[in-house]
Amino acid sequence: MKLLRGTFGTRFGFYMAAVGSAIGLGTLWRFPYVTGNNGGGAFVLLYVFFVTAIGLPVLISELMLGRMTRRNIIGVMSWRSWVGAKRRWRWWGYLSLILSFVVLSYYTVVSGWVIHFTVQSLKGGFVASSPQSEKIIDDLMSRGYLQWLLASVHMVITVGIVIRGVQGGVEKTSRIFMPILFLLMLFLCIHSLFLPGAGEAMRFLFYPNFSKLSPTAVIEALGHALFTLSLGFGAMIAFGSYLKKEVPLPAEAAFVMALDTIASLLGGILIFPVVFSSGVVFDSGPSLLFKTMPILFGSMKGGYILGFLFFVSLYFAALSATLVLFEGLVAFFIDQLKFSRKHAAFVVAGGVLGLAMVSAFSHSLLKAIKFGERGIIELLDQVIINWSIPIVTLGVVLFIAKKVPEDEKRAQFVDAQDYVSQRMYITWQNSIQYVVPFLIVSIFLVQIGIKILSVIRN
Ligand code: PHE
């Protein structure tokens, strides 16, 4: 098993890497689209609730496990002094690897869409009127081979970076692009808020109307809250392993959570005024971001420059998240199966691109395959994110609650000089022991109940 070496030189370095992995397509592409699909305000409220009630304690847990063992998720779950000779906990780790692989397959396709839009922004293809601007994504959706080609470009870039071991360089680059993306979003939000549909958009986003919630909204909010914080993949365990001993975990985790949540909400504030001003339908699904942003840029003076900057920064956000998922898989092949780094990277990329075909062709060749209203890409996205991530998360919290000795956890969490941190420790412990498992299991049961009822009714 590979020992994860080194620690982050500065706290800033850790923040940027952890926040960089958290803020990705999930934040800017997925959050607006699932919010639109699930009726707006009430969904946003649920999401914020889950980020705080489940995301934060789990984020602390993952960082803690990583810092204690300095190993990856499988190494953590077979840590001898905690589990002895029994190694069945490590199956949760394998599940998280399968998750990374499947998510990567469509994350890669959507990253390809971002590459396409970066090029389109340069070609001046963005115009203010909705049917024309929407055409760019609709065209792309119908051309499966182009999507797959773009996904391959993204994989070539990823493999190039991973086999040269220059992720550090990319991290540094995304350190530049992350603040750019943030500032750009702030600026664009102001612009959006002056659009005629802004009032309606803010009502849609922030006024919780529970009657508009879809039956799957609760589980979707849970899955998304975990996904956007990069939980359930062992990613934050890897980041924790780089964290220095002295750094207070709860504060660190809270900071990552806050930035990621702010970025998501900014994404919503940016996109929905365009939706309500232009006639794009709010439940457009995965193409929502790509339908709205071109309209916004098309309506602004110099919009193509901003459009280009936006999509380049978004691409870096997608790339840094891809690298984290990809590296987790590569490390597994190197450590467990003794592959060379190059060999491992090629095998992972080949597998990802193979599976990516399913998503890339889901609106063309495979269009006929529908599950209710959903195409394959939506189905993959929902099954993986809504069901599998919470299952791995449940494994992680049960593991930390049952297997990790009390004194070790306390030593990681509590700052002896700080009374507040002792109180917080008790709250955290209660939440991973009772609140998080209870919430996850009951949401699963309710969801299964709803499904059974709907089958019976039909
Ligand atoms: N949190 C990332 C996003 O919002 C996705 C991700 C998951 C990245 C797991 C790395 C690891 O896009």
Short mmCIF file of C-alpha atoms and ligand atoms in Angstrom, two decimals:
data_model
loop_
_atom_site.label_atom_id
_atom_site.label_comp_id
_atom_site.label_asym_id
_atom_site.label_seq_id
_atom_site.Cartn_x
_atom_site.Cartn_y
_atom_site.Cartn_z
CA MET A 1 0.00 0.00 0.00
CA LYS A 2 1.32 3.37 -0.91
CA LEU A 3 2.19 5.69 1.89
CA LEU A 4 1.07 9.14 1.01
CA ARG A 5 4.09 11.28 1.61
CA GLY A 6 4.69 14.90 2.38
CA THR A 7 2.49 17.56 3.85
CA PHE A 8 1.16 20.75 2.43
CA GLY A 9 3.74 23.48 2.82
CA THR A 10 1.17 26.07 3.70
CA ARG A 11 -2.41 26.05 4.88
CA PHE A 12 -3.18 28.06 1.83
CA GLY A 13 -1.84 25.23 -0.30
CA PHE A 14 -4.18 22.77 1.38
CA TYR A 15 -7.17 25.08 1.05
CA MET A 16 -6.59 25.63 -2.60
CA ALA A 17 -6.12 21.94 -3.30
CA ALA A 18 -9.11 20.79 -1.24
CA VAL A 19 -11.34 23.63 -2.40
CA GLY A 20 -10.02 23.11 -5.93
CA SER A 21 -11.15 19.50 -5.88
CA ALA A 22 -14.49 20.41 -4.32
CA ILE A 23 -15.37 23.19 -6.74
CA GLY A 24 -15.82 21.51 -10.05
CA LEU A 25 -18.52 20.59 -12.49
CA GLY A 26 -20.63 19.36 -9.59
CA THR A 27 -20.74 22.86 -8.22
CA LEU A 28 -21.33 24.83 -11.39
CA TRP A 29 -22.87 22.40 -13.84
CA ARG A 30 -24.72 19.93 -11.65
CA PHE A 31 -26.07 22.13 -8.85
CA PRO A 32 -28.11 24.47 -11.08
CA TYR A 33 -29.49 21.59 -13.11
CA VAL A 34 -30.61 19.45 -10.18
CA THR A 35 -32.02 22.56 -8.50
CA GLY A 36 -34.01 23.28 -11.66
CA ASN A 37 -35.21 19.68 -11.92
CA ASN A 38 -36.29 19.60 -8.31
CA GLY A 39 -38.33 22.75 -8.10
CA GLY A 40 -35.95 25.37 -6.67
CA GLY A 41 -36.01 26.93 -3.20
CA ALA A 42 -37.07 23.97 -1.07
CA PHE A 43 -34.39 21.86 -2.74
CA VAL A 44 -31.75 24.53 -2.10
CA LEU A 45 -32.75 24.60 1.56
CA LEU A 46 -32.46 20.81 1.82
CA TYR A 47 -29.07 20.93 0.12
CA VAL A 48 -27.75 23.55 2.56
CA PHE A 49 -29.14 21.50 5.46
CA PHE A 50 -27.39 18.32 4.28
CA VAL A 51 -24.13 20.11 3.59
CA THR A 52 -24.05 21.28 7.20
CA ALA A 53 -25.67 18.35 9.03
CA ILE A 54 -24.00 15.55 7.07
CA GLY A 55 -21.34 17.05 4.79
CA LEU A 56 -19.39 18.86 7.50
CA PRO A 57 -19.10 15.98 10.02
CA VAL A 58 -18.23 13.55 7.22
CA LEU A 59 -15.66 15.93 5.76
CA ILE A 60 -14.03 16.17 9.20
CA SER A 61 -14.09 12.36 9.40
CA GLU A 62 -12.45 11.83 6.02
CA LEU A 63 -9.73 14.41 6.66
CA MET A 64 -9.14 12.88 10.07
CA LEU A 65 -8.78 9.33 8.74
CA GLY A 66 -6.31 10.53 6.15
CA ARG A 67 -4.22 12.48 8.63
CA MET A 68 -4.14 9.61 11.13
CA THR A 69 -3.05 6.88 8.72
CA ARG A 70 -1.57 8.76 5.76
CA ARG A 71 -3.02 6.08 3.53
CA ASN A 72 -5.69 5.84 0.87
CA ILE A 73 -9.23 4.67 1.60
CA ILE A 74 -8.49 0.96 1.20
CA GLY A 75 -5.40 1.28 3.37
CA VAL A 76 -7.45 3.12 6.00
CA MET A 77 -10.15 0.49 6.05
CA SER A 78 -7.68 -2.33 6.50
CA TRP A 79 -5.56 -0.49 9.11
CA ARG A 80 -4.32 -3.35 11.30
CA SER A 81 -4.36 -1.75 14.68
CA TRP A 82 -8.03 -0.91 14.22
CA VAL A 83 -9.50 -3.87 12.38
CA GLY A 84 -7.02 -6.63 13.22
CA ALA A 85 -6.88 -9.43 10.70
CA LYS A 86 -10.44 -8.83 9.50
CA ARG A 87 -10.29 -7.04 6.26
CA ARG A 88 -13.90 -6.89 5.16
CA TRP A 89 -14.19 -3.15 5.79
CA ARG A 90 -12.00 -2.58 2.80
CA TRP A 91 -14.91 -3.48 0.51
CA TRP A 92 -16.27 0.00 1.15
CA GLY A 93 -12.98 1.21 -0.29
CA TYR A 94 -13.40 -0.90 -3.42
CA LEU A 95 -16.91 0.45 -3.82
CA SER A 96 -15.55 3.98 -3.72
CA LEU A 97 -13.11 3.10 -6.51
CA ILE A 98 -15.92 1.81 -8.71
CA LEU A 99 -17.74 5.04 -7.97
CA SER A 100 -14.74 7.13 -9.01
CA PHE A 101 -14.50 5.17 -12.23
CA VAL A 102 -18.15 5.60 -13.23
CA VAL A 103 -18.29 9.26 -12.23
CA LEU A 104 -15.08 9.88 -14.16
CA SER A 105 -16.67 8.40 -17.28
CA TYR A 106 -19.30 11.11 -17.54
CA TYR A 107 -17.29 13.84 -15.82
CA THR A 108 -14.91 13.38 -18.74
CA VAL A 109 -17.71 13.79 -21.28
CA VAL A 110 -18.98 16.97 -19.60
CA SER A 111 -15.40 18.29 -19.40
CA GLY A 112 -15.34 17.75 -23.17
CA TRP A 113 -18.43 19.94 -23.45
CA VAL A 114 -16.52 22.66 -21.59
CA ILE A 115 -13.66 22.38 -24.10
CA HIS A 116 -16.19 22.74 -26.91
CA PHE A 117 -17.67 25.88 -25.36
CA THR A 118 -14.23 27.38 -24.80
CA VAL A 119 -13.59 27.05 -28.52
CA GLN A 120 -17.08 28.34 -29.40
CA SER A 121 -16.55 31.42 -27.24
CA LEU A 122 -13.52 32.29 -29.37
CA LYS A 123 -15.48 31.74 -32.56
CA GLY A 124 -18.01 34.32 -31.40
CA GLY A 125 -20.85 31.81 -31.47
CA PHE A 126 -22.68 33.26 -28.46
CA VAL A 127 -25.68 35.41 -29.17
CA ALA A 128 -28.27 36.93 -26.86
CA SER A 129 -31.32 35.23 -28.30
CA SER A 130 -32.27 31.91 -26.84
CA PRO A 131 -33.01 29.52 -29.70
CA GLN A 132 -29.74 30.34 -31.46
CA SER A 133 -27.54 30.08 -28.40
CA GLU A 134 -29.24 26.92 -27.26
CA LYS A 135 -28.45 25.38 -30.61
CA ILE A 136 -24.76 25.02 -29.71
CA ILE A 137 -25.41 22.52 -26.95
CA ASP A 138 -28.29 20.83 -28.77
CA ASP A 139 -26.03 20.25 -31.76
CA LEU A 140 -23.28 18.92 -29.58
CA MET A 141 -25.68 16.59 -27.79
CA SER A 142 -26.78 15.06 -31.04
CA ARG A 143 -23.19 14.42 -32.16
CA GLY A 144 -22.04 11.56 -30.01
CA TYR A 145 -18.76 11.02 -31.82
CA LEU A 146 -17.78 14.69 -31.29
CA GLN A 147 -18.55 14.41 -27.58
CA TRP A 148 -16.45 11.30 -27.37
CA LEU A 149 -13.61 12.94 -29.28
CA LEU A 150 -13.66 15.91 -26.92
CA ALA A 151 -13.73 13.53 -23.96
CA SER A 152 -10.65 11.85 -25.45
CA VAL A 153 -8.89 15.21 -25.66
CA HIS A 154 -9.64 15.70 -21.97
CA MET A 155 -8.27 12.24 -21.17
CA VAL A 156 -5.09 12.85 -23.18
CA ILE A 157 -4.49 16.05 -21.19
CA THR A 158 -5.18 14.19 -17.93
CA VAL A 159 -2.90 11.26 -18.77
CA GLY A 160 -0.15 13.64 -19.92
CA ILE A 161 -0.25 15.37 -16.56
CA VAL A 162 -0.49 12.19 -14.50
CA ILE A 163 2.35 10.26 -16.15
CA ARG A 164 4.66 13.20 -15.92
CA GLY A 165 3.67 13.55 -12.27
CA VAL A 166 3.14 17.28 -12.73
CA GLN A 167 -0.14 17.54 -10.87
CA GLY A 168 1.62 20.01 -8.59
CA GLY A 169 2.01 22.32 -11.56
CA VAL A 170 -1.66 22.02 -12.41
CA GLU A 171 -2.54 22.68 -8.80
CA LYS A 172 -0.52 25.87 -9.00
CA THR A 173 -2.26 26.84 -12.23
CA SER A 174 -5.69 26.17 -10.80
CA ARG A 175 -4.66 28.32 -7.85
CA ILE A 176 -4.60 31.15 -10.34
CA PHE A 177 -7.78 30.18 -12.13
CA MET A 178 -9.86 29.51 -9.02
CA PRO A 179 -9.78 33.11 -7.80
CA ILE A 180 -10.37 34.24 -11.39
CA LEU A 181 -13.43 32.00 -11.58
CA PHE A 182 -14.71 33.32 -8.27
CA LEU A 183 -14.26 36.97 -9.20
CA LEU A 184 -15.72 36.39 -12.62
CA MET A 185 -18.75 34.72 -11.11
CA LEU A 186 -19.26 37.59 -8.69
CA PHE A 187 -19.09 40.06 -11.55
CA LEU A 188 -21.42 38.01 -13.75
CA CYS A 189 -23.88 37.58 -10.88
CA ILE A 190 -24.21 41.34 -10.62
CA HIS A 191 -24.88 41.46 -14.33
CA SER A 192 -27.43 38.66 -14.03
CA LEU A 193 -29.21 40.37 -11.17
CA PHE A 194 -30.04 43.28 -13.47
CA LEU A 195 -31.83 41.04 -15.95
CA PRO A 196 -35.63 41.32 -16.11
CA GLY A 197 -36.15 37.79 -14.80
CA ALA A 198 -33.93 38.30 -11.74
CA GLY A 199 -36.79 38.77 -9.25
CA GLU A 200 -38.55 35.64 -10.34
CA ALA A 201 -35.24 33.77 -10.31
CA MET A 202 -34.44 34.76 -6.73
CA ARG A 203 -37.91 33.69 -5.66
CA PHE A 204 -37.42 30.39 -7.43
CA LEU A 205 -34.03 29.83 -5.78
CA PHE A 206 -34.58 31.08 -2.28
CA TYR A 207 -38.27 30.88 -1.52
CA PRO A 208 -38.87 27.35 -0.30
CA ASN A 209 -42.07 26.06 -1.77
CA PHE A 210 -42.24 22.50 -0.50
CA SER A 211 -45.18 21.62 -2.70
CA LYS A 212 -42.87 21.93 -5.71
CA LEU A 213 -40.42 19.33 -4.44
CA SER A 214 -40.16 16.25 -6.61
CA PRO A 215 -40.52 12.85 -4.88
CA THR A 216 -36.81 12.19 -5.28
CA ALA A 217 -35.72 15.64 -4.10
CA VAL A 218 -34.56 14.60 -0.63
CA ILE A 219 -32.22 11.88 -1.81
CA GLU A 220 -30.99 14.11 -4.62
CA ALA A 221 -30.15 16.88 -2.19
CA LEU A 222 -28.29 14.40 0.01
CA GLY A 223 -26.32 12.89 -2.88
CA HIS A 224 -25.47 16.25 -4.31
CA ALA A 225 -24.35 17.69 -0.97
CA LEU A 226 -21.86 14.82 -0.57
CA PHE A 227 -20.72 14.85 -4.20
CA THR A 228 -20.03 18.54 -4.29
CA LEU A 229 -17.79 18.22 -1.21
CA SER A 230 -15.96 15.32 -2.94
CA LEU A 231 -17.05 12.94 -0.17
CA GLY A 232 -17.50 9.20 -0.59
CA PHE A 233 -14.58 8.82 -3.01
CA GLY A 234 -11.75 8.73 -0.54
CA ALA A 235 -10.58 12.02 -2.07
CA MET A 236 -10.72 13.99 1.15
CA ILE A 237 -8.97 11.10 2.92
CA ALA A 238 -6.10 11.64 0.53
CA PHE A 239 -6.09 15.39 1.23
CA GLY A 240 -6.21 14.75 4.98
CA SER A 241 -3.09 12.66 4.68
CA TYR A 242 -1.22 15.73 3.53
CA LEU A 243 -2.45 17.91 6.39
CA LYS A 244 -0.06 18.87 9.16
CA LYS A 245 -0.69 17.70 12.69
CA GLU A 246 -1.12 21.15 14.24
CA VAL A 247 -3.83 22.31 11.90
CA PRO A 248 -7.32 22.33 13.51
CA LEU A 249 -9.55 19.98 11.51
CA PRO A 250 -13.02 21.41 12.18
CA ALA A 251 -12.04 24.92 11.12
CA GLU A 252 -10.38 23.59 8.00
CA ALA A 253 -13.38 21.51 7.03
CA ALA A 254 -15.80 24.35 7.72
CA PHE A 255 -13.80 26.62 5.47
CA VAL A 256 -13.81 24.17 2.56
CA MET A 257 -17.54 23.59 3.04
CA ALA A 258 -18.33 27.30 3.16
CA LEU A 259 -16.40 28.17 0.00
CA ASP A 260 -17.92 25.30 -1.93
CA THR A 261 -21.44 26.18 -0.86
CA ILE A 262 -20.95 29.85 -1.69
CA ALA A 263 -19.69 28.85 -5.14
CA SER A 264 -22.76 26.68 -5.72
CA LEU A 265 -25.15 29.41 -4.68
CA LEU A 266 -23.32 31.93 -6.85
CA GLY A 267 -23.74 29.49 -9.74
CA GLY A 268 -27.50 29.50 -9.12
CA ILE A 269 -27.68 33.28 -8.79
CA LEU A 270 -25.79 33.53 -12.05
CA ILE A 271 -27.83 31.11 -14.09
CA PHE A 272 -31.46 31.39 -13.03
CA PRO A 273 -32.00 35.06 -13.90
CA VAL A 274 -30.92 34.12 -17.44
CA VAL A 275 -33.38 31.22 -17.38
CA PHE A 276 -36.28 33.43 -16.37
CA SER A 277 -35.35 36.21 -18.79
CA SER A 278 -34.75 34.17 -21.89
CA GLY A 279 -37.24 31.36 -22.13
CA VAL A 280 -34.78 28.53 -21.46
CA VAL A 281 -36.73 25.98 -19.46
CA PHE A 282 -35.55 25.67 -15.87
CA ASP A 283 -35.67 21.89 -15.94
CA SER A 284 -33.47 21.55 -19.02
CA GLY A 285 -31.37 18.96 -17.20
CA PRO A 286 -27.65 18.52 -17.86
CA SER A 287 -27.57 21.12 -20.63
CA LEU A 288 -28.85 23.99 -18.43
CA LEU A 289 -25.50 25.69 -17.80
CA PHE A 290 -24.56 25.38 -21.46
CA LYS A 291 -27.86 26.83 -22.61
CA THR A 292 -27.83 29.84 -20.32
CA MET A 293 -24.24 31.07 -20.15
CA PRO A 294 -23.88 31.72 -23.90
CA ILE A 295 -27.04 33.85 -23.79
CA LEU A 296 -25.56 35.88 -20.95
CA PHE A 297 -22.26 36.38 -22.76
CA GLY A 298 -24.05 37.07 -26.02
CA SER A 299 -25.91 39.92 -24.37
CA MET A 300 -22.80 41.62 -22.96
CA LYS A 301 -20.34 43.93 -24.60
CA GLY A 302 -17.03 42.08 -24.83
CA GLY A 303 -18.94 39.01 -23.76
CA TYR A 304 -16.82 36.68 -25.79
CA ILE A 305 -13.70 37.58 -23.77
CA LEU A 306 -15.55 36.99 -20.52
CA GLY A 307 -17.08 33.85 -22.01
CA PHE A 308 -13.66 32.57 -22.92
CA LEU A 309 -12.27 33.35 -19.46
CA PHE A 310 -15.28 31.71 -17.82
CA PHE A 311 -15.03 28.47 -19.78
CA VAL A 312 -11.24 28.28 -19.42
CA SER A 313 -11.55 28.69 -15.64
CA LEU A 314 -14.38 26.18 -15.57
CA TYR A 315 -12.18 23.80 -17.51
CA PHE A 316 -9.43 24.12 -14.92
CA ALA A 317 -11.98 23.45 -12.19
CA ALA A 318 -13.07 20.33 -14.07
CA LEU A 319 -9.47 19.29 -14.71
CA SER A 320 -8.40 19.57 -11.09
CA ALA A 321 -11.38 17.45 -9.99
CA THR A 322 -10.65 14.92 -12.76
CA LEU A 323 -7.05 14.65 -11.62
CA VAL A 324 -8.12 13.82 -8.07
CA LEU A 325 -10.49 11.06 -9.20
CA PHE A 326 -8.02 9.75 -11.78
CA GLU A 327 -5.09 9.72 -9.37
CA GLY A 328 -7.12 7.69 -6.86
CA LEU A 329 -7.62 4.97 -9.49
CA VAL A 330 -4.04 5.09 -10.73
CA ALA A 331 -2.73 4.77 -7.16
CA PHE A 332 -4.84 1.64 -6.73
CA PHE A 333 -3.33 -0.02 -9.80
CA ILE A 334 0.18 0.94 -8.73
CA ASP A 335 -0.15 -0.10 -5.08
CA GLN A 336 -2.39 -3.13 -5.29
CA LEU A 337 -1.60 -4.55 -8.69
CA LYS A 338 2.00 -3.34 -9.00
CA PHE A 339 1.49 -1.57 -12.32
CA SER A 340 3.93 1.10 -13.42
CA ARG A 341 2.54 4.65 -13.29
CA LYS A 342 2.42 4.91 -17.06
CA HIS A 343 0.77 1.54 -17.51
CA ALA A 344 -1.76 2.32 -14.79
CA ALA A 345 -2.63 5.69 -16.33
CA PHE A 346 -3.22 4.12 -19.74
CA VAL A 347 -5.38 1.33 -18.36
CA VAL A 348 -7.53 3.76 -16.35
CA ALA A 349 -7.87 6.18 -19.27
CA GLY A 350 -8.80 3.33 -21.63
CA GLY A 351 -11.46 2.08 -19.24
CA VAL A 352 -12.84 5.57 -18.66
CA LEU A 353 -13.04 6.33 -22.38
CA GLY A 354 -14.72 2.98 -23.02
CA LEU A 355 -17.44 3.70 -20.50
CA ALA A 356 -17.59 7.35 -21.60
CA MET A 357 -19.07 6.16 -24.89
CA VAL A 358 -22.28 5.36 -23.08
CA SER A 359 -22.68 8.95 -21.90
CA ALA A 360 -21.33 10.50 -25.09
CA PHE A 361 -23.80 8.65 -27.30
CA SER A 362 -26.72 8.89 -24.88
CA HIS A 363 -28.43 11.61 -26.93
CA SER A 364 -27.70 10.16 -30.35
CA LEU A 365 -27.10 6.46 -30.99
CA LEU A 366 -28.44 5.40 -27.62
CA LYS A 367 -31.27 7.94 -27.56
CA ALA A 368 -33.91 5.27 -27.58
CA ILE A 369 -32.74 3.94 -24.23
CA LYS A 370 -34.80 5.84 -21.70
CA PHE A 371 -35.60 5.22 -18.08
CA GLY A 372 -38.82 7.10 -17.57
CA GLU A 373 -37.94 10.65 -18.55
CA ARG A 374 -34.23 10.11 -18.19
CA GLY A 375 -31.50 9.31 -20.67
CA ILE A 376 -28.45 7.21 -19.76
CA ILE A 377 -26.24 10.08 -18.62
CA GLU A 378 -28.91 11.31 -16.19
CA LEU A 379 -29.53 7.79 -14.95
CA LEU A 380 -25.84 7.09 -14.31
CA ASP A 381 -25.48 10.45 -12.64
CA GLN A 382 -28.44 9.85 -10.37
CA VAL A 383 -27.86 6.24 -9.40
CA ILE A 384 -24.22 6.84 -8.63
CA ILE A 385 -24.59 10.12 -6.85
CA ASN A 386 -27.86 9.61 -5.04
CA TRP A 387 -27.37 6.03 -3.93
CA SER A 388 -23.75 4.95 -4.09
CA ILE A 389 -22.11 7.99 -2.52
CA PRO A 390 -24.36 7.91 0.58
CA ILE A 391 -23.66 4.15 0.91
CA VAL A 392 -19.88 4.68 0.95
CA THR A 393 -20.38 7.60 3.33
CA LEU A 394 -22.35 5.37 5.65
CA GLY A 395 -19.41 2.93 5.58
CA VAL A 396 -16.96 5.70 6.45
CA VAL A 397 -18.94 7.01 9.42
CA LEU A 398 -19.67 3.52 10.77
CA PHE A 399 -15.98 2.73 10.47
CA ILE A 400 -14.86 5.81 12.31
CA ALA A 401 -17.55 5.42 14.97
CA LYS A 402 -16.96 1.72 15.60
CA LYS A 403 -13.32 1.04 14.80
CA VAL A 404 -11.26 4.11 15.52
CA PRO A 405 -10.31 4.42 19.21
CA GLU A 406 -11.83 7.30 21.12
CA ASP A 407 -8.54 8.79 22.33
CA GLU A 408 -7.11 8.94 18.82
CA LYS A 409 -10.14 10.74 17.48
CA ARG A 410 -10.14 13.15 20.39
CA ALA A 411 -6.45 13.91 19.91
CA GLN A 412 -7.08 14.78 16.26
CA PHE A 413 -10.06 16.96 16.96
CA VAL A 414 -9.66 18.71 20.27
CA ASP A 415 -7.40 21.62 20.92
CA ALA A 416 -6.61 21.32 24.66
CA GLN A 417 -6.53 25.08 25.11
CA ASP A 418 -9.88 25.59 23.51
CA TYR A 419 -13.01 24.77 25.48
CA VAL A 420 -15.26 25.26 22.47
CA SER A 421 -13.45 22.54 20.56
CA GLN A 422 -14.21 20.06 23.36
CA ARG A 423 -17.91 20.84 23.09
CA MET A 424 -17.71 20.58 19.34
CA TYR A 425 -16.06 17.21 19.62
CA ILE A 426 -19.08 15.82 21.43
CA THR A 427 -21.42 17.26 18.81
CA TRP A 428 -19.33 15.79 16.00
CA GLN A 429 -19.21 12.41 17.69
CA ASN A 430 -22.96 12.34 18.19
CA SER A 431 -23.52 13.29 14.63
CA ILE A 432 -21.33 10.58 13.11
CA GLN A 433 -22.59 7.99 15.54
CA TYR A 434 -26.30 8.75 15.37
CA VAL A 435 -27.45 11.69 13.24
CA VAL A 436 -25.65 10.90 9.96
CA PRO A 437 -26.43 7.14 9.89
CA PHE A 438 -30.02 7.81 10.95
CA LEU A 439 -30.57 10.44 8.27
CA ILE A 440 -28.99 8.37 5.50
CA VAL A 441 -30.81 5.16 6.37
CA SER A 442 -34.18 6.86 6.80
CA ILE A 443 -33.83 8.74 3.51
CA PHE A 444 -33.08 5.42 1.79
CA LEU A 445 -36.09 3.76 3.38
CA VAL A 446 -38.44 6.60 2.48
CA GLN A 447 -37.14 6.59 -1.08
CA ILE A 448 -37.65 2.85 -1.42
CA GLY A 449 -41.14 3.26 0.07
CA ILE A 450 -42.01 5.97 -2.47
CA LYS A 451 -40.76 3.77 -5.30
CA ILE A 452 -42.78 0.78 -4.14
CA LEU A 453 -45.91 2.93 -3.81
CA SER A 454 -45.50 4.35 -7.29
CA VAL A 455 -45.04 0.87 -8.74
CA ILE A 456 -48.18 -0.33 -6.96
CA ARG A 457 -50.18 2.69 -8.17
CA ASN A 458 -49.19 2.09 -11.76
N1 PHE B 1 -16.67 17.83 -5.88
C1 PHE B 1 -16.36 17.79 -7.26
C2 PHE B 1 -17.37 18.66 -8.01
O1 PHE B 1 -18.17 19.30 -7.42
C3 PHE B 1 -16.39 16.40 -7.82
C4 PHE B 1 -15.35 15.51 -7.22
C5 PHE B 1 -15.71 14.39 -6.53
C6 PHE B 1 -14.01 15.81 -7.34
C7 PHE B 1 -14.77 13.59 -5.95
C8 PHE B 1 -13.05 15.00 -6.78
C9 PHE B 1 -13.43 13.89 -6.08
O2 PHE B 1 -17.33 18.72 -9.20
#
